[in-house]
Short mmCIF file of C-alpha atoms in Angstrom, two decimals:
data_model
loop_
_atom_site.label_atom_id
_atom_site.label_comp_id
_atom_site.label_asym_id
_atom_site.label_seq_id
_atom_site.Cartn_x
_atom_site.Cartn_y
_atom_site.Cartn_z
CA UNK Y 715 -47.53 104.01 -176.32
CA UNK Y 716 -43.74 104.30 -175.46
CA UNK Y 717 -41.39 101.73 -174.23
CA UNK Y 718 -40.26 102.53 -170.61
CA UNK Y 719 -37.99 100.63 -168.40
CA UNK Y 720 -39.79 98.77 -165.66
CA UNK Y 721 -37.70 100.41 -163.07
CA UNK Y 722 -38.64 103.93 -164.23
CA UNK Y 723 -42.25 102.69 -164.08
CA UNK Y 724 -41.97 101.78 -160.59
CA UNK Y 725 -40.54 105.24 -159.75
CA UNK Y 726 -43.37 106.93 -161.55
CA UNK Y 727 -45.97 105.01 -159.55
CA UNK Y 728 -44.16 105.44 -156.25
CA UNK Y 729 -43.78 109.25 -157.10
CA UNK Y 730 -47.55 109.55 -157.85
CA UNK Y 731 -47.96 108.48 -153.99
CA UNK Y 732 -45.33 110.25 -152.29
CA UNK Y 733 -44.99 113.34 -154.39
CA UNK Y 734 -48.26 115.03 -153.25
CA UNK Y 735 -47.00 114.41 -149.58
CA UNK Y 736 -43.67 116.08 -150.46
CA UNK Y 737 -45.37 118.97 -151.95
CA UNK Y 738 -47.80 119.56 -149.01
CA UNK Y 739 -44.78 119.73 -146.76
CA UNK Y 740 -42.96 122.23 -148.99
CA UNK Y 741 -46.26 124.30 -149.17
CA UNK Y 742 -46.26 124.77 -145.37
CA UNK Y 743 -42.67 126.24 -145.65
CA UNK Y 744 -41.79 129.76 -146.24
CA UNK Y 745 -41.42 130.46 -149.95
CA UNK Y 746 -37.89 131.24 -151.15
CA UNK Y 747 -37.75 135.10 -151.52
CA UNK Y 748 -37.40 134.81 -155.49
CA UNK Y 749 -40.60 132.78 -155.65
CA UNK Y 750 -42.69 134.94 -153.33
CA UNK Y 751 -43.64 137.31 -155.79
CA UNK Y 752 -45.91 140.18 -154.99
CA UNK Y 753 -48.54 137.94 -153.29
CA UNK Y 754 -47.14 134.87 -150.96
CA UNK Y 755 -50.92 133.71 -151.23
CA UNK Y 756 -50.48 133.39 -155.02
CA UNK Y 757 -47.19 131.78 -154.67
CA UNK Y 758 -48.34 129.07 -152.36
CA UNK Y 759 -51.43 128.47 -154.95
CA UNK Y 760 -48.92 128.39 -157.81
CA UNK Y 761 -47.09 125.74 -156.00
CA UNK Y 762 -50.10 123.49 -155.62
CA UNK Y 763 -50.66 123.89 -159.33
CA UNK Y 764 -47.02 123.02 -160.13
CA UNK Y 765 -47.03 119.94 -157.91
CA UNK Y 766 -50.41 118.60 -158.97
CA UNK Y 767 -49.18 119.45 -162.59
CA UNK Y 768 -46.22 117.12 -161.96
CA UNK Y 769 -48.09 114.28 -160.74
CA UNK Y 770 -50.54 114.69 -163.78
CA UNK Y 771 -47.60 114.35 -166.08
CA UNK Y 772 -46.23 111.30 -163.94
CA UNK Y 773 -49.80 109.65 -164.38
CA UNK Y 774 -49.73 110.33 -168.12
CA UNK Y 775 -46.09 109.00 -168.58
CA UNK Y 776 -47.19 105.95 -166.60
CA UNK Y 777 -50.30 105.43 -168.62
CA UNK Y 778 -48.24 105.61 -171.92
CA UNK Y 779 -45.71 103.48 -170.82
CA UNK Y 780 -48.31 100.73 -169.37
CA UNK Y 781 -48.29 97.50 -171.48
CA UNK Y 782 -51.73 97.68 -173.02
CA UNK Y 783 -51.24 94.37 -174.54
CA UNK Y 784 -51.38 92.90 -170.93
CA UNK Y 785 -53.80 94.82 -168.91
CA UNK Y 786 -54.35 92.08 -166.57
CA UNK Y 787 -51.01 91.99 -165.48
CA UNK Y 788 -49.93 93.84 -162.50
CA UNK Y 789 -47.21 96.42 -163.72
CA UNK Y 790 -44.87 99.12 -162.22
CA UNK Y 791 -44.80 96.84 -159.12
CA UNK Y 792 -42.80 97.75 -156.01
CA UNK Y 793 -42.79 95.14 -153.19
CA UNK Y 794 -40.93 96.00 -150.05
CA UNK Y 795 -41.41 94.25 -146.40
CA UNK Y 796 -42.60 97.01 -144.18
CA UNK Y 797 -43.85 95.33 -140.65
CA UNK Y 798 -42.44 91.64 -140.97
CA UNK Y 799 -44.16 90.59 -137.74
CA UNK Y 800 -47.34 90.93 -139.67
CA UNK Y 801 -46.23 90.29 -142.98
CA UNK Y 802 -47.47 93.97 -143.91
CA UNK Y 803 -45.50 94.90 -147.08
CA UNK Y 804 -45.23 98.12 -149.16
CA UNK Y 805 -46.80 96.73 -152.19
CA UNK Y 806 -47.62 99.03 -155.16
CA UNK Y 807 -48.97 98.05 -158.66
CA UNK Y 808 -51.16 99.12 -161.31
CA UNK Y 809 -53.40 97.24 -163.78
CA UNK Y 810 -56.15 97.87 -166.29
CA UNK Y 811 -58.56 98.53 -163.38
CA UNK Y 812 -56.57 101.13 -161.14
CA UNK Y 813 -54.84 102.70 -164.20
CA UNK Y 814 -57.96 104.75 -165.29
CA UNK Y 815 -58.66 105.85 -161.73
CA UNK Y 816 -54.97 107.21 -161.12
CA UNK Y 817 -55.03 109.28 -164.11
CA UNK Y 818 -58.52 110.47 -163.23
CA UNK Y 819 -57.34 111.51 -159.56
CA UNK Y 820 -54.43 113.12 -160.84
CA UNK Y 821 -56.38 115.25 -163.69
CA UNK Y 822 -59.15 116.24 -161.36
CA UNK Y 823 -56.89 117.29 -158.50
CA UNK Y 824 -54.63 119.34 -161.01
CA UNK Y 825 -57.90 120.93 -162.42
CA UNK Y 826 -58.96 121.80 -159.10
CA UNK Y 827 -55.74 123.41 -158.11
CA UNK Y 828 -55.54 125.41 -161.33
CA UNK Y 829 -59.16 126.68 -160.59
CA UNK Y 830 -58.26 127.47 -156.99
CA UNK Y 831 -55.27 129.73 -158.50
CA UNK Y 832 -57.69 132.00 -160.28
CA UNK Y 833 -60.63 131.76 -158.06
CA UNK Y 834 -59.23 130.97 -154.44
CA UNK Y 835 -62.01 129.87 -151.88
CA UNK Y 836 -62.83 132.08 -149.16
CA UNK Y 837 -61.44 130.90 -145.98
CA UNK Y 838 -58.20 130.77 -144.09
CA UNK Y 839 -54.69 130.89 -145.34
CA UNK Y 840 -54.11 129.27 -149.09
CA UNK Y 841 -50.95 127.45 -147.39
CA UNK Y 842 -53.33 125.01 -145.44
CA UNK Y 843 -55.76 124.63 -148.38
CA UNK Y 844 -52.97 123.78 -150.79
CA UNK Y 845 -51.38 121.37 -148.28
CA UNK Y 846 -54.73 119.63 -147.54
CA UNK Y 847 -55.38 119.40 -151.20
CA UNK Y 848 -52.05 117.68 -151.89
CA UNK Y 849 -52.58 115.17 -148.75
CA UNK Y 850 -55.85 114.40 -150.11
CA UNK Y 851 -54.10 113.70 -153.49
CA UNK Y 852 -51.66 111.42 -152.06
CA UNK Y 853 -54.17 109.30 -150.15
CA UNK Y 854 -56.32 108.87 -152.96
CA UNK Y 855 -53.69 107.90 -155.36
CA UNK Y 856 -52.49 105.56 -152.77
CA UNK Y 857 -55.87 103.82 -152.34
CA UNK Y 858 -55.78 103.08 -156.00
CA UNK Y 859 -52.08 101.82 -156.16
CA UNK Y 860 -51.38 99.82 -153.00
CA UNK Y 861 -51.69 96.00 -153.03
CA UNK Y 862 -51.91 95.32 -149.36
CA UNK Y 863 -55.05 95.29 -147.15
CA UNK Y 864 -53.60 97.36 -144.13
CA UNK Y 865 -51.94 99.76 -146.69
CA UNK Y 866 -55.21 99.98 -148.52
CA UNK Y 867 -57.12 100.73 -145.18
CA UNK Y 868 -54.40 103.40 -144.18
CA UNK Y 869 -54.65 105.18 -147.47
CA UNK Y 870 -58.37 104.86 -147.35
CA UNK Y 871 -58.46 106.56 -143.99
CA UNK Y 872 -55.95 109.38 -145.01
CA UNK Y 873 -58.21 111.33 -147.11
CA UNK Y 874 -60.99 111.72 -144.46
CA UNK Y 875 -59.04 114.25 -142.33
CA UNK Y 876 -58.12 116.79 -145.22
CA UNK Y 877 -61.68 116.47 -146.71
CA UNK Y 878 -62.95 117.11 -143.25
CA UNK Y 879 -60.94 120.48 -142.99
CA UNK Y 880 -61.81 121.52 -146.50
CA UNK Y 881 -65.25 121.37 -145.89
CA UNK Y 882 -65.18 122.68 -142.26
CA UNK Y 883 -62.79 125.61 -142.88
CA UNK Y 884 -63.43 126.58 -146.65
CA UNK Y 885 -67.11 125.31 -146.93
CA UNK Y 886 -70.26 127.48 -147.17
CA UNK Y 887 -73.29 127.64 -144.84
CA UNK Y 888 -73.72 124.51 -142.43
CA UNK Y 889 -70.09 123.32 -143.29
CA UNK Y 890 -69.29 122.79 -139.55
CA UNK Y 891 -72.22 120.18 -139.16
CA UNK Y 892 -71.72 118.84 -142.65
CA UNK Y 893 -67.86 118.02 -141.92
CA UNK Y 894 -68.83 116.49 -138.53
CA UNK Y 895 -71.53 114.25 -140.29
CA UNK Y 896 -69.03 113.15 -143.03
CA UNK Y 897 -66.33 112.27 -140.59
CA UNK Y 898 -68.59 110.28 -138.22
CA UNK Y 899 -70.47 108.26 -140.78
CA UNK Y 900 -67.11 107.34 -142.77
CA UNK Y 901 -65.07 106.67 -139.55
CA UNK Y 902 -67.65 104.35 -138.07
CA UNK Y 903 -67.76 102.62 -141.49
CA UNK Y 904 -64.05 102.23 -141.39
CA UNK Y 905 -63.82 100.89 -137.98
CA UNK Y 906 -66.03 97.88 -139.21
CA UNK Y 907 -64.18 97.58 -142.34
CA UNK Y 908 -60.74 97.22 -140.54
CA UNK Y 909 -62.14 94.34 -138.69
CA UNK Y 910 -63.11 92.82 -141.88
CA UNK Y 911 -59.83 93.19 -143.48
CA UNK Y 912 -58.15 91.71 -140.60
CA UNK Y 913 -60.25 88.80 -140.61
CA UNK Y 914 -59.62 88.00 -144.11
CA UNK Y 915 -55.64 88.65 -144.00
CA UNK Y 916 -55.52 86.61 -140.79
CA UNK Y 917 -57.76 83.53 -141.80
CA UNK Y 918 -56.15 83.51 -145.57
CA UNK Y 919 -52.58 84.03 -144.04
CA UNK Y 920 -51.74 86.96 -146.22
CA UNK Y 921 -52.59 90.70 -146.38
CA UNK Y 922 -51.46 90.56 -150.06
CA UNK Y 923 -54.33 91.56 -152.13
CA UNK Y 924 -52.84 90.03 -155.48
CA UNK Y 925 -52.41 86.44 -153.65
CA UNK Y 926 -55.74 86.96 -152.29
CA UNK Y 927 -57.25 87.45 -155.75
CA UNK Y 928 -55.37 84.30 -156.87
CA UNK Y 929 -56.55 82.27 -154.16
CA UNK Y 930 -59.93 83.31 -155.00
CA UNK Y 931 -61.45 82.36 -151.50
CA UNK Y 932 -60.20 79.05 -151.48
CA UNK Y 933 -58.53 79.42 -148.11
CA UNK Y 934 -61.32 81.15 -146.49
CA UNK Y 935 -64.47 79.26 -145.36
CA UNK Y 936 -67.86 80.25 -146.42
CA UNK Y 937 -68.82 81.60 -143.17
CA UNK Y 938 -65.51 83.70 -142.69
CA UNK Y 939 -66.33 85.02 -146.39
CA UNK Y 940 -69.88 86.14 -145.37
CA UNK Y 941 -68.66 87.82 -142.22
CA UNK Y 942 -65.61 89.62 -144.14
CA UNK Y 943 -68.06 90.85 -146.97
CA UNK Y 944 -70.66 92.04 -144.65
CA UNK Y 945 -67.88 93.93 -142.52
CA UNK Y 946 -65.94 95.43 -145.24
CA UNK Y 947 -68.84 95.96 -147.67
CA UNK Y 948 -70.46 98.34 -145.02
CA UNK Y 949 -67.18 100.38 -144.59
CA UNK Y 950 -67.04 100.53 -148.62
CA UNK Y 951 -70.69 101.30 -148.79
CA UNK Y 952 -70.50 104.43 -146.76
CA UNK Y 953 -67.92 105.84 -148.73
CA UNK Y 954 -69.72 105.07 -152.15
CA UNK Y 955 -72.20 105.98 -150.65
CA UNK Y 956 -74.99 103.44 -151.08
CA UNK Y 957 -78.48 103.80 -149.74
CA UNK Y 958 -79.58 104.06 -146.87
CA UNK Y 959 -75.94 104.84 -145.73
CA UNK Y 960 -75.62 108.09 -148.17
CA UNK Y 961 -77.22 110.74 -145.90
CA UNK Y 962 -73.67 112.52 -145.20
CA UNK Y 963 -73.48 113.13 -148.70
CA UNK Y 964 -75.75 115.85 -149.94
CA UNK Y 965 -74.94 117.88 -146.75
CA UNK Y 966 -71.16 117.61 -147.45
CA UNK Y 967 -71.58 118.68 -151.42
CA UNK Y 968 -73.81 121.60 -150.44
CA UNK Y 969 -71.28 122.74 -147.85
CA UNK Y 970 -67.99 121.99 -149.42
CA UNK Y 971 -66.26 124.72 -151.66
CA UNK Y 972 -66.48 124.15 -155.53
CA UNK Y 973 -63.15 122.05 -155.73
CA UNK Y 974 -64.21 120.05 -152.68
CA UNK Y 975 -67.33 119.02 -154.30
CA UNK Y 976 -65.42 118.30 -157.40
CA UNK Y 977 -62.89 115.93 -155.66
CA UNK Y 978 -65.67 114.40 -153.26
CA UNK Y 979 -67.92 113.34 -156.28
CA UNK Y 980 -65.16 112.79 -158.86
CA UNK Y 981 -62.75 110.79 -157.02
CA UNK Y 982 -63.55 109.95 -153.28
CA UNK Y 983 -66.69 108.03 -154.00
CA UNK Y 984 -64.79 105.75 -156.44
CA UNK Y 985 -62.62 104.40 -153.36
CA UNK Y 986 -65.64 102.65 -152.05
CA UNK Y 987 -66.66 101.02 -155.31
CA UNK Y 988 -63.12 100.13 -156.21
CA UNK Y 989 -62.91 98.12 -152.98
CA UNK Y 990 -65.75 96.10 -153.89
CA UNK Y 991 -63.90 95.39 -157.05
CA UNK Y 992 -60.32 94.77 -156.04
CA UNK Y 993 -60.96 93.21 -152.77
CA UNK Y 994 -64.31 91.54 -152.05
CA UNK Y 995 -64.95 90.00 -155.62
CA UNK Y 996 -62.12 88.08 -155.94
CA UNK Y 997 -60.97 87.53 -152.35
CA UNK Y 998 -64.34 86.49 -151.12
CA UNK Y 999 -66.53 85.05 -153.84
CA UNK Y 1000 -68.69 82.70 -152.15
CA UNK Y 1001 -69.60 85.28 -149.49
CA UNK Y 1002 -70.17 88.10 -152.00
CA UNK Y 1003 -72.48 85.86 -153.92
CA UNK Y 1004 -74.46 85.67 -150.65
CA UNK Y 1005 -75.02 89.30 -150.48
CA UNK Y 1006 -75.13 90.17 -154.13
CA UNK Y 1007 -78.92 90.49 -154.43
CA UNK Y 1008 -79.20 92.42 -151.53
CA UNK Y 1009 -76.57 94.58 -152.78
CA UNK Y 1010 -78.52 94.86 -156.11
CA UNK Y 1011 -81.64 95.71 -154.30
CA UNK Y 1012 -80.03 98.44 -152.37
CA UNK Y 1013 -78.53 99.88 -155.41
CA UNK Y 1014 -81.78 100.23 -157.57
CA UNK Y 1015 -83.61 101.58 -154.59
CA UNK Y 1016 -80.61 104.15 -154.47
CA UNK Y 1017 -81.23 104.85 -158.21
CA UNK Y 1018 -84.76 105.63 -157.86
CA UNK Y 1019 -84.49 107.40 -154.46
CA UNK Y 1020 -81.91 109.66 -155.80
CA UNK Y 1021 -83.84 110.65 -158.69
CA UNK Y 1022 -87.12 111.06 -156.61
CA UNK Y 1023 -85.28 113.36 -154.40
CA UNK Y 1024 -83.82 115.43 -157.35
CA UNK Y 1025 -87.30 115.64 -159.05
CA UNK Y 1026 -88.50 117.24 -155.60
CA UNK Y 1027 -85.81 119.58 -155.27
CA UNK Y 1028 -86.21 120.41 -159.02
CA UNK Y 1029 -89.96 121.40 -158.76
CA UNK Y 1030 -91.22 124.90 -158.66
CA UNK Y 1031 -91.59 126.33 -155.18
CA UNK Y 1032 -89.38 123.71 -153.65
CA UNK Y 1033 -86.36 126.12 -152.89
CA UNK Y 1034 -84.21 123.39 -154.13
CA UNK Y 1035 -80.30 123.82 -154.23
CA UNK Y 1036 -78.65 122.86 -157.25
CA UNK Y 1037 -75.59 121.40 -155.64
CA UNK Y 1038 -77.71 119.43 -153.31
CA UNK Y 1039 -79.59 118.20 -156.34
CA UNK Y 1040 -76.52 117.03 -158.16
CA UNK Y 1041 -75.30 115.47 -154.71
CA UNK Y 1042 -78.49 113.47 -154.93
CA UNK Y 1043 -77.68 112.50 -158.52
CA UNK Y 1044 -74.54 111.02 -157.54
CA UNK Y 1045 -76.51 108.71 -155.20
CA UNK Y 1046 -78.35 107.31 -158.26
CA UNK Y 1047 -75.35 107.10 -160.56
CA UNK Y 1048 -73.29 105.24 -157.97
CA UNK Y 1049 -76.41 103.09 -157.80
CA UNK Y 1050 -75.74 101.85 -161.41
CA UNK Y 1051 -72.29 101.18 -160.42
CA UNK Y 1052 -73.25 98.96 -157.43
CA UNK Y 1053 -75.61 97.14 -159.66
CA UNK Y 1054 -72.76 96.19 -162.15
CA UNK Y 1055 -70.72 94.95 -159.29
CA UNK Y 1056 -73.55 92.97 -157.74
CA UNK Y 1057 -74.25 91.16 -161.03
CA UNK Y 1058 -70.55 89.24 -160.88
CA UNK Y 1059 -70.28 89.25 -164.42
CA UNK Y 1060 -67.50 90.69 -167.01
CA UNK Y 1061 -70.09 92.82 -168.29
CA UNK Y 1062 -71.78 94.13 -165.29
CA UNK Y 1063 -68.31 94.73 -163.64
CA UNK Y 1064 -66.73 96.43 -166.59
CA UNK Y 1065 -69.94 98.69 -167.06
CA UNK Y 1066 -69.36 99.59 -163.23
CA UNK Y 1067 -65.73 100.68 -163.69
CA UNK Y 1068 -66.76 102.53 -166.95
CA UNK Y 1069 -69.26 104.39 -165.12
CA UNK Y 1070 -66.98 105.23 -162.37
CA UNK Y 1071 -64.75 107.11 -164.67
CA UNK Y 1072 -67.42 108.78 -166.65
CA UNK Y 1073 -69.26 110.13 -163.22
CA UNK Y 1074 -65.95 111.67 -162.43
CA UNK Y 1075 -65.64 113.26 -165.86
CA UNK Y 1076 -69.32 114.72 -165.71
CA UNK Y 1077 -70.32 115.41 -162.03
CA UNK Y 1078 -66.70 116.90 -161.67
CA UNK Y 1079 -67.73 119.45 -164.64
CA UNK Y 1080 -71.26 119.92 -163.11
CA UNK Y 1081 -69.94 121.07 -159.91
CA UNK Y 1082 -67.50 123.16 -161.53
CA UNK Y 1083 -70.16 124.76 -163.54
CA UNK Y 1084 -72.43 125.12 -160.39
CA UNK Y 1085 -69.67 126.90 -158.59
CA UNK Y 1086 -69.07 129.25 -161.51
CA UNK Y 1087 -72.91 129.97 -161.77
CA UNK Y 1088 -72.85 130.60 -157.92
CA UNK Y 1089 -70.05 133.18 -158.37
CA UNK Y 1090 -72.22 135.15 -161.13
CA UNK Y 1091 -75.59 134.85 -159.49
CA UNK Y 1092 -74.90 134.79 -155.79
CA UNK Y 1093 -77.13 131.59 -155.28
CA UNK Y 1094 -77.70 128.00 -156.19
CA UNK Y 1095 -81.37 127.89 -155.47
CA UNK Y 1096 -83.14 126.88 -158.27
CA UNK Y 1097 -86.33 128.81 -157.46
CA UNK Y 1098 -84.10 132.08 -157.52
CA UNK Y 1099 -82.08 131.08 -160.53
CA UNK Y 1100 -85.43 130.15 -162.55
CA UNK Y 1101 -87.62 133.45 -161.56
CA UNK Y 1102 -88.07 136.08 -164.24
CA UNK Y 1103 -84.91 137.90 -163.38
CA UNK Y 1104 -83.11 134.53 -162.94
CA UNK Y 1105 -80.22 133.08 -164.81
CA UNK Y 1106 -81.79 132.50 -168.37
CA UNK Y 1107 -78.17 131.37 -169.21
CA UNK Y 1108 -78.60 130.88 -172.74
CA UNK Y 1109 -79.42 134.65 -173.19
CA UNK Y 1110 -77.14 135.98 -170.65
CA UNK Y 1111 -74.07 133.77 -170.66
CA UNK Y 1112 -74.56 131.44 -173.58
CA UNK Y 1113 -71.33 129.30 -173.20
CA UNK Y 1114 -71.96 128.76 -169.56
CA UNK Y 1115 -75.57 127.92 -170.54
CA UNK Y 1116 -74.36 125.52 -173.18
CA UNK Y 1117 -71.77 123.95 -171.03
CA UNK Y 1118 -74.37 123.27 -168.28
CA UNK Y 1119 -76.99 121.69 -170.81
CA UNK Y 1120 -74.15 119.35 -172.04
CA UNK Y 1121 -73.06 118.07 -168.57
CA UNK Y 1122 -76.74 117.57 -167.98
CA UNK Y 1123 -77.49 115.56 -171.17
CA UNK Y 1124 -74.16 113.59 -170.44
CA UNK Y 1125 -75.32 112.86 -167.14
CA UNK Y 1126 -78.72 111.44 -167.94
CA UNK Y 1127 -76.81 108.99 -170.50
CA UNK Y 1128 -77.23 110.40 -173.79
CA UNK Y 1129 -75.92 107.72 -176.24
CA UNK Y 1130 -72.55 108.98 -177.62
CA UNK Y 1131 -71.35 110.59 -174.35
CA UNK Y 1132 -69.46 108.77 -171.64
CA UNK Y 1133 -72.58 108.63 -169.33
CA UNK Y 1134 -74.34 106.30 -171.41
CA UNK Y 1135 -71.94 103.04 -171.52
CA UNK Y 1136 -71.42 102.20 -167.93
CA UNK Y 1137 -75.19 102.34 -167.26
CA UNK Y 1138 -76.13 100.19 -170.30
CA UNK Y 1139 -73.51 97.73 -169.34
CA UNK Y 1140 -74.56 97.68 -165.89
CA UNK Y 1141 -78.26 96.97 -167.01
CA UNK Y 1142 -76.77 94.25 -169.40
CA UNK Y 1143 -75.28 92.53 -166.64
CA UNK Y 1144 -78.25 92.51 -164.48
CA UNK Y 1145 -80.13 90.85 -167.68
CA UNK Y 1146 -77.99 87.81 -167.33
CA UNK Y 1147 -76.15 87.56 -163.75
CA UNK Y 1148 -73.39 85.45 -162.81
CA UNK Y 1149 -74.12 81.47 -162.05
CA UNK Y 1150 -75.81 81.10 -158.41
CA UNK Y 1151 -77.68 84.41 -158.74
CA UNK Y 1152 -81.49 84.38 -159.49
CA UNK Y 1153 -82.07 85.63 -162.47
CA UNK Y 1154 -85.63 86.78 -162.04
CA UNK Y 1155 -84.63 88.98 -159.15
CA UNK Y 1156 -81.84 90.62 -161.23
CA UNK Y 1157 -84.26 90.97 -164.04
CA UNK Y 1158 -86.67 93.04 -161.67
CA UNK Y 1159 -83.72 95.04 -160.49
CA UNK Y 1160 -82.78 95.71 -164.20
CA UNK Y 1161 -86.25 96.96 -165.00
CA UNK Y 1162 -86.20 99.39 -162.01
CA UNK Y 1163 -82.65 100.57 -162.86
CA UNK Y 1164 -84.01 101.30 -166.32
CA UNK Y 1165 -87.08 102.91 -165.00
CA UNK Y 1166 -84.67 105.07 -163.12
CA UNK Y 1167 -82.72 106.33 -166.35
CA UNK Y 1168 -86.00 107.97 -167.13
CA UNK Y 1169 -86.47 109.64 -163.90
CA UNK Y 1170 -82.93 110.75 -164.39
CA UNK Y 1171 -83.79 112.54 -167.73
CA UNK Y 1172 -86.86 114.01 -166.27
CA UNK Y 1173 -85.26 115.89 -163.32
CA UNK Y 1174 -82.13 116.81 -165.63
CA UNK Y 1175 -83.98 118.39 -168.42
CA UNK Y 1176 -86.15 120.30 -165.71
CA UNK Y 1177 -83.13 121.78 -164.42
CA UNK Y 1178 -82.06 122.82 -168.06
CA UNK Y 1179 -85.49 124.31 -168.61
CA UNK Y 1180 -85.49 126.38 -165.34
CA UNK Y 1181 -81.87 127.52 -165.50
CA UNK Y 1182 -81.06 127.84 -169.06
CA UNK Y 1183 -84.35 128.74 -170.61
CA UNK Y 1184 -86.58 132.10 -170.58
CA UNK Y 1185 -85.95 135.62 -171.15
CA UNK Y 1186 -85.03 138.10 -168.64
CA UNK Y 1187 -85.84 141.52 -168.65
CA UNK Y 1188 -84.32 143.70 -171.30
CA UNK Y 1189 -82.52 146.13 -168.74
CA UNK Y 1190 -81.00 143.13 -166.86
CA UNK Y 1191 -77.14 143.03 -167.60
CA UNK Y 1192 -75.48 139.90 -169.13
CA UNK Y 1193 -73.40 137.54 -166.86
CA UNK Y 1194 -69.73 137.15 -167.72
CA UNK Y 1195 -69.24 134.26 -169.94
CA UNK Y 1196 -66.82 131.52 -169.46
CA UNK Y 1197 -63.45 132.78 -168.38
CA UNK Y 1198 -60.28 131.88 -169.77
CA UNK Y 1199 -59.28 130.07 -166.59
CA UNK Y 1200 -62.82 128.38 -166.46
CA UNK Y 1201 -62.17 127.26 -170.10
CA UNK Y 1202 -58.68 125.83 -169.15
CA UNK Y 1203 -60.33 123.91 -166.13
CA UNK Y 1204 -63.37 122.65 -167.79
CA UNK Y 1205 -62.31 121.58 -171.38
CA UNK Y 1206 -60.51 118.74 -170.61
CA UNK Y 1207 -63.60 117.06 -168.87
CA UNK Y 1208 -65.84 118.02 -171.89
CA UNK Y 1209 -63.32 116.46 -174.47
CA UNK Y 1210 -62.96 113.28 -172.43
CA UNK Y 1211 -66.55 112.99 -171.74
CA UNK Y 1212 -66.84 113.11 -175.66
CA UNK Y 1213 -63.96 110.70 -176.15
CA UNK Y 1214 -65.04 108.37 -173.62
CA UNK Y 1215 -68.63 108.14 -175.31
CA UNK Y 1216 -67.40 107.88 -178.92
CA UNK Y 1217 -64.62 105.44 -178.10
CA UNK Y 1218 -65.45 103.40 -175.12
CA UNK Y 1219 -62.91 100.69 -176.34
CA UNK Y 1220 -60.33 103.04 -174.90
CA UNK Y 1221 -61.18 102.26 -171.61
CA UNK Y 1222 -63.16 98.87 -171.71
CA UNK Y 1223 -59.99 97.45 -173.57
CA UNK Y 1224 -58.03 98.26 -170.25
CA UNK Y 1225 -60.62 97.14 -167.77
CA UNK Y 1226 -62.02 93.79 -169.49
CA UNK Y 1227 -58.91 91.54 -169.33
CA UNK Y 1228 -58.38 92.76 -165.95
CA UNK Y 1229 -61.87 91.92 -164.60
CA UNK Y 1230 -61.86 88.51 -166.52
CA UNK Y 1231 -58.73 87.51 -164.75
CA UNK Y 1232 -60.10 88.69 -161.38
CA UNK Y 1233 -63.23 87.24 -161.56
CA UNK Y 1234 -61.49 83.92 -162.68
CA UNK Y 1235 -59.26 84.09 -159.56
CA UNK Y 1236 -56.06 84.66 -161.74
CA UNK Y 1237 -56.24 81.54 -163.62
CA UNK Y 1238 -56.65 83.00 -167.01
#
C-alpha cells in the first residue's frame, strides 16, 4: 500500500462521485474535430471507455492509499454544510465496508464500457447510451460514498432513471413493459423508504450516518425504530430484491442489453443490502432485531424459490431463457446475503458483504457470457441451445464453453472460488445468531439455506450439461471462440473470482473490523 495525503484521498473520493457526471455532460457535447475520427459514434464510445477508465484508476489509487491497518475508521472524508435549515451535509467517506463496493462498481462499469466499445448495443445514438452509463455509475458510487441519509436517498434514486432508459431504449423483446415494471416497483419502495429515513433523522436529531451509528439507536425509542426499520427495509428489500418483492428483476434482466444486465446484477442489487448494513443495523438495532427472524425467513424462501424457478426453467421442453434463469439465480444468491445480515453477527454480516462482492464478479461474468452466446447463436432459449444442432460449446467454442462452466461452478459455491465463502459464512452466522434471536428458528433457516445450495448446484450443472456438452453434426460450423475484446472484458472477473476464493482474507480483513465496530455502535 502507498502513503497518500489525506487531501488527495478526499479529492479522489469526490472525483469518483462527480467525475462520471462531468463525463456524461461531455458525452452529450459535440466532439472536437480532432477526436471525432472516422466515426463519431466510436468517438463517443471511446470517451466512455476513457472516463470509466479514469474512474477505475482513481478507485484503485484510493484503495492503495486506504489505511488498511484501520479499516473501521472513515477515511477520505469530506463534510460540508449543504442545507443548513435541515442540517443536510455533503458528507463523504469510505471504510472497509464501502471500499470494496466502490472498486467493484468502477471495475464493472469500465468493463461494460470497454465491451460496448467493441460491441455497441443495438438502439439509438451511442451518445445517450454513454451519458446514461456514466450517470448510472455516478449514482451508484455516490450511494456507497455518502454518509448523510438525505444524500443517500438522492444517490439511491439517481440510478433509477438511467437504468430505466437503458432497458427501455436498448433492451430486447418486452423492454417497455420490463422498464416500467422496474421503475414502478423501485419508486414505490423508495417513497416508503424516504418516510423512514426522514423519521429516523428527525427523531434522532441528525441525518449523519456516522453519528447515527455511534448513537446506536439510543436516541430512538423502540417503536420509532420498528417503524423506521419497516419503512426503510421495504425500500431496500425491493432493490435487493427480496422475495416476494423480486418479480421486476427477471423481466428487467431478460429485456436489458448485456451491459445493463451486468450492472443491474453486479452493482445495483448491492445498494439495497448495503443500506441494511450501513443504516438499519447500527442506527436501529432494536427495531432490526424485531424484524430479523422475518427477514431471515423471507431470505431462505427466496433461496429455495429462486433455485426451484431455475430448475423449472432448466428442464427440457420448458423453453427457459438463460438470462431469465441467471436472474432468478440472483434472487437465491441475494437470499444468502439477507440471511447473513439477519443474523446480526459479525460472521453473518461479513459473509453477506463477501457474498455481495463475489456475486458481482460471478454474475457479471455470467451475463457477459450469455451476451456473447446470444451473439453467436441468436438465442438464449435453453431448448434451442441444447438441441442436437445447438450450442455444444465444448466442441464448437471450447474457451467460451470452459468460461461458462467456470462461472457456473463458481456460482454454485465451489470451494476455492469466490462464491463459496460468503454463503458458508452466512450459514455459520445463522448457526449461532446474535443475542435476543431465536436459535432454533435460525438453525431451521440454516438448514433450509443449506438445502438451497444443493438445488443451486443441480440447476447450474444441468445448464452446463445442456449448453456445453453434446456433439453437433459434423457439418455444423464452429462458433467464433472468445475474441480479444471479450478476453479483455472477462479476464479480470475470472482472476478476481479465483483470487477472492483462494485469499478471502484480502476482503474479510477490510470488512471485519468495520463490521465489528458497526455492530458495537462505534464503541470499540
